PDB file of C-alpha atoms in Angstrom:
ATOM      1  CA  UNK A  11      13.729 -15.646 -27.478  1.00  0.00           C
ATOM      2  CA  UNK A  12      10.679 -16.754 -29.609  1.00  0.00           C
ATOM      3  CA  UNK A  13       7.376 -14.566 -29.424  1.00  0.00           C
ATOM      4  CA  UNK A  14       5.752 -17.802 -28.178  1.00  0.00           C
ATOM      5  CA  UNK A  15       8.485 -18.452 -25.244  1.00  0.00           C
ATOM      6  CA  UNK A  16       7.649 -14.457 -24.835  1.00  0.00           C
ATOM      7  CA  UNK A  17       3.892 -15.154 -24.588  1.00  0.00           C
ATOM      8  CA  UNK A  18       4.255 -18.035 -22.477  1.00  0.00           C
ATOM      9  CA  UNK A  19       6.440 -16.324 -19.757  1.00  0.00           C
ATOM     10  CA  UNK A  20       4.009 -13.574 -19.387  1.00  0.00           C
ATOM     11  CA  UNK A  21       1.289 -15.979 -19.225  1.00  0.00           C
ATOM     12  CA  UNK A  22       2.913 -18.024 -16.626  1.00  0.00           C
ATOM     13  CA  UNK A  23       1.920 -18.585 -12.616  1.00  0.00           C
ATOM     14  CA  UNK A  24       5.280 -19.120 -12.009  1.00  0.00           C
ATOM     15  CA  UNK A  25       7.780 -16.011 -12.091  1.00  0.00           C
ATOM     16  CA  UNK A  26      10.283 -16.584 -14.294  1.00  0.00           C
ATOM     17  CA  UNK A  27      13.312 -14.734 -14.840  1.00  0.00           C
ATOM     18  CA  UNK A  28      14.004 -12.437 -18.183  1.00  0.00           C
ATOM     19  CA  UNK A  29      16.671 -10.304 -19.073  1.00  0.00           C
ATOM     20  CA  UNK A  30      16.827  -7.154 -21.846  1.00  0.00           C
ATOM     21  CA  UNK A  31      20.402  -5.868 -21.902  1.00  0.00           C
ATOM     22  CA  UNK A  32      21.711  -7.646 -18.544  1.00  0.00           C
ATOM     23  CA  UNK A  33      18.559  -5.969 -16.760  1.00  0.00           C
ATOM     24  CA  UNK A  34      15.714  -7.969 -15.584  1.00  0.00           C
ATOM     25  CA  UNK A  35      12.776  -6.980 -16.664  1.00  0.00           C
ATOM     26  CA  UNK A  36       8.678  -8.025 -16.538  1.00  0.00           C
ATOM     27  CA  UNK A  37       7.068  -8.405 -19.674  1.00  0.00           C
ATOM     28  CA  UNK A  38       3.301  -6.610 -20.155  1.00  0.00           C
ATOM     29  CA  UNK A  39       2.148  -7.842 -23.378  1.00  0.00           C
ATOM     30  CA  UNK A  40       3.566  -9.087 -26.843  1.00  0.00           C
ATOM     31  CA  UNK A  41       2.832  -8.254 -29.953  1.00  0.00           C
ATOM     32  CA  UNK A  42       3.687 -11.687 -32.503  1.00  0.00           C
ATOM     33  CA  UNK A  43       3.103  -9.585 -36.090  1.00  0.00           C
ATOM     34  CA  UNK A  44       6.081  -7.386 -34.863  1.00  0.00           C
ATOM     35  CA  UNK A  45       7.996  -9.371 -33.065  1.00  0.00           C
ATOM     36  CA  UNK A  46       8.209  -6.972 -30.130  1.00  0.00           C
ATOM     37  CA  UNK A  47       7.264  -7.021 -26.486  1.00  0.00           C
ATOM     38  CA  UNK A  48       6.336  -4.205 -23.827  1.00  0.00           C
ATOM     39  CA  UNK A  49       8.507  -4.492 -21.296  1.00  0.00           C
ATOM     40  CA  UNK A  50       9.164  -2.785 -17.774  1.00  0.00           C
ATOM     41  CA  UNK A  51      12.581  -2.304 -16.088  1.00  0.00           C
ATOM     42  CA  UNK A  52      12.334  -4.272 -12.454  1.00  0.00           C
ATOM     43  CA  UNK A  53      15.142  -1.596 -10.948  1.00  0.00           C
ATOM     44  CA  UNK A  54      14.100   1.194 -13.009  1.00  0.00           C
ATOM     45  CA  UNK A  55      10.191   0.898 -13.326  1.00  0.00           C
ATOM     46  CA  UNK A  56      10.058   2.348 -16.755  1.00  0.00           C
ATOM     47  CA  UNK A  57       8.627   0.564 -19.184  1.00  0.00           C
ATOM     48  CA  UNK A  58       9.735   0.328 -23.165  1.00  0.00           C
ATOM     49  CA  UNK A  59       8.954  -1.671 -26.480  1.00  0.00           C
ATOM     50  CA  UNK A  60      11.640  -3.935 -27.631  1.00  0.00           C
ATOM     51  CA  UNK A  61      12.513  -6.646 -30.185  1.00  0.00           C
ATOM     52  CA  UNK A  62      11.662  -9.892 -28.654  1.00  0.00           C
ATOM     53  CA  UNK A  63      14.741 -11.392 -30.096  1.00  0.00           C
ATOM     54  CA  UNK A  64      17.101  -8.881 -27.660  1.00  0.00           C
ATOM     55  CA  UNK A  65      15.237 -10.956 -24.531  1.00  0.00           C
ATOM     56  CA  UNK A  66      16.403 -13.986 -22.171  1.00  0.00           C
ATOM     57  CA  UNK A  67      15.679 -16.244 -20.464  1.00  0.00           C
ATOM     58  CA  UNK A  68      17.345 -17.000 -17.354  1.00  0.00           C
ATOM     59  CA  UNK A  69      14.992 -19.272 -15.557  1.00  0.00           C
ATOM     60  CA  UNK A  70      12.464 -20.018 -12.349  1.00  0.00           C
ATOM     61  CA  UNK A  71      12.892 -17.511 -10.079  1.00  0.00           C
ATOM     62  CA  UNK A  72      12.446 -19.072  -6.066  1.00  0.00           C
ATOM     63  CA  UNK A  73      12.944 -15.693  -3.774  1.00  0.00           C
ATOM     64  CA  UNK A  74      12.796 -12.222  -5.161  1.00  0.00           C
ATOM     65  CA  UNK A  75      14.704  -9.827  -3.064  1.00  0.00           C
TER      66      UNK A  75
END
């Protein structure tokens, strides 16, 4: 993922689905001049700092569980 798709996302009204190793997660806040983005763990609710590359997108989200 780009930092802008990143930035975008987090922006969004809509909720929009991203995974960081095959776990969703919500991002907090980007940061573009290292190409990293703060990140909490929906399951887990622990939040980390990861490269904004490692991220995906996996689309609108219509029901959360």
């Amino acid at each position: 993922m780009k930092a802008t798709r990143a930035e975008e996302i987090m922006k969004s009204a809509d909720i929009i689905g991203v995974k960081y190793r095959n776990n969703y997660v919500w991002i907090e806040d980007v940061d573009k001049g290292r190409n990293t983005a703060h990140v909490t763990y929906l399951e887990k609710r622990n939040t980390l700092h990861v490269d904004i590359d490692q991220l995906e997108e996996t689309g609108p989200v219509t029901h959360l569980h």
